[in-house]
Coordinates of C-alpha atoms in Angstrom, one line a residue:
R1 CA -14.5 27.9 208.8
Y2 CA -14.5 28.9 205.1
L3 CA -15.6 32.4 204.6
S4 CA -15.3 33.3 201.0
S5 CA -12.8 33.7 198.1
G6 CA -11.7 36.2 195.7
L7 CA -9.6 36.1 192.5
W8 CA -6.4 35.4 194.3
R9 CA -7.2 34.0 197.8
D10 CA -9.4 31.7 199.8
V11 CA -10.4 33.3 203.2
W12 CA -10.9 31.3 206.4
S13 CA -11.9 32.3 209.9
L14 CA -10.1 30.9 212.9
Q15 CA -11.0 31.0 216.5
F16 CA -8.5 30.5 219.1
D17 CA -7.7 31.2 222.8
H18 CA -4.8 33.4 223.8
Y19 CA -3.7 35.3 226.8
G20 CA -3.8 39.0 227.1
S21 CA -1.3 41.4 228.7
P22 CA -0.1 40.7 232.1
P23 CA -1.5 42.8 234.9
S24 CA -0.5 46.4 234.9
Y25 CA 1.7 45.9 238.0
Y26 CA 3.9 43.3 236.2
S27 CA 7.0 44.5 234.4
S28 CA 9.8 42.6 233.1
N29 CA 12.1 45.2 234.8
H30 CA 10.5 44.3 238.2
Q31 CA 10.6 40.9 239.9
P32 CA 7.6 40.0 241.9
Q33 CA 9.7 40.1 245.1
E34 CA 10.4 43.8 244.4
T35 CA 6.8 44.6 244.1
G36 CA 5.7 42.6 247.1
L37 CA 3.4 40.5 244.8
S38 CA 3.5 36.9 244.4
N39 CA 4.4 35.0 241.2
S40 CA 0.8 33.6 241.0
F41 CA -0.9 36.2 238.8
T42 CA -3.0 34.8 236.0
W43 CA -3.1 36.1 232.5
E44 CA -6.5 37.0 231.1
K45 CA -7.7 34.3 228.7
L46 CA -9.2 35.8 225.6
K47 CA -11.1 34.4 222.6
T48 CA -10.0 35.8 219.3
T49 CA -11.2 35.3 215.7
A50 CA -8.6 35.9 213.1
V51 CA -8.8 35.6 209.3
L52 CA -6.3 33.5 207.3
K53 CA -6.1 34.5 203.6
M54 CA -4.3 31.9 201.5
M55 CA -3.4 32.1 197.9
K56 CA -5.4 29.6 195.9
M57 CA -3.7 26.6 194.6
E58 CA -4.3 27.4 191.0
H59 CA -1.8 30.2 191.2
D60 CA 1.9 29.7 190.7
V61 CA 4.3 30.1 193.6
I62 CA 6.6 32.5 192.0
P63 CA 8.7 35.5 193.2
R64 CA 6.0 37.9 191.8
N65 CA 3.4 36.5 194.0
F66 CA 5.7 36.5 197.1
E67 CA 6.4 40.1 196.4
R68 CA 2.6 41.0 196.4
H69 CA 2.1 39.4 199.8
R70 CA 5.2 40.9 201.2
R71 CA 4.0 44.4 200.0
E72 CA 0.6 43.8 201.6
A73 CA 2.1 42.9 204.9
I74 CA 4.6 45.8 205.0
T75 CA 1.7 48.3 204.2
M76 CA -0.4 46.8 207.0
E77 CA 2.5 46.9 209.4
R78 CA 3.3 50.6 208.6
L79 CA -0.5 51.6 209.0
T80 CA -0.7 49.8 212.3
H81 CA -1.4 53.0 214.2
S82 CA -4.5 53.7 212.1
P83 CA -8.0 52.8 213.5
Y84 CA -9.1 52.3 209.9
V85 CA -6.7 49.4 209.2
I86 CA -7.1 45.8 210.6
D87 CA -4.3 44.4 212.6
L88 CA -1.8 42.1 210.9
Y89 CA -0.8 39.2 213.1
G90 CA 1.7 37.7 210.7
Y91 CA 2.4 36.5 207.2
C92 CA 4.4 33.7 205.6
G93 CA 5.0 33.2 201.9
N94 CA 1.7 33.6 200.1
S95 CA -0.5 33.6 203.2
I96 CA -1.5 36.2 205.8
L97 CA -3.1 36.2 209.2
T98 CA -5.1 39.2 210.2
E99 CA -7.6 40.6 212.7
F100 CA -11.3 39.7 211.9
A101 CA -13.5 42.5 210.9
P102 CA -17.1 41.6 211.6
W103 CA -18.5 43.9 208.9
D104 CA -18.1 44.5 205.2
L105 CA -17.8 47.7 203.1
S106 CA -21.3 47.5 201.6
H107 CA -22.5 50.4 203.8
A108 CA -19.7 52.5 202.3
L109 CA -20.6 52.0 198.7
V110 CA -22.4 54.8 197.0
L111 CA -24.8 53.5 194.4
E112 CA -25.9 55.9 191.6

């Protein structure tokens, strides 16, 4: 679903199913036989909304634009530990896939 656009990008929301972490008793170092548990555990199915930001077609696909997106992705990856930065799921070329933030920054603006 189309959300919005800015000067450089169109923004789309995507909803998809994925599977969460395996149960806490499961570890790649332990086979089910070692734990006495069967192989039949189920992974938790989760609904996730993500945001796909794609560079507008009117902009040239040039090294300068690739570098802009690469820097953004590296910055988000380095700030992953911060609760104030949305999660980066991946990027490729001039597109980036991130966590969906269900709010905007209008509450943080100070109008004088």
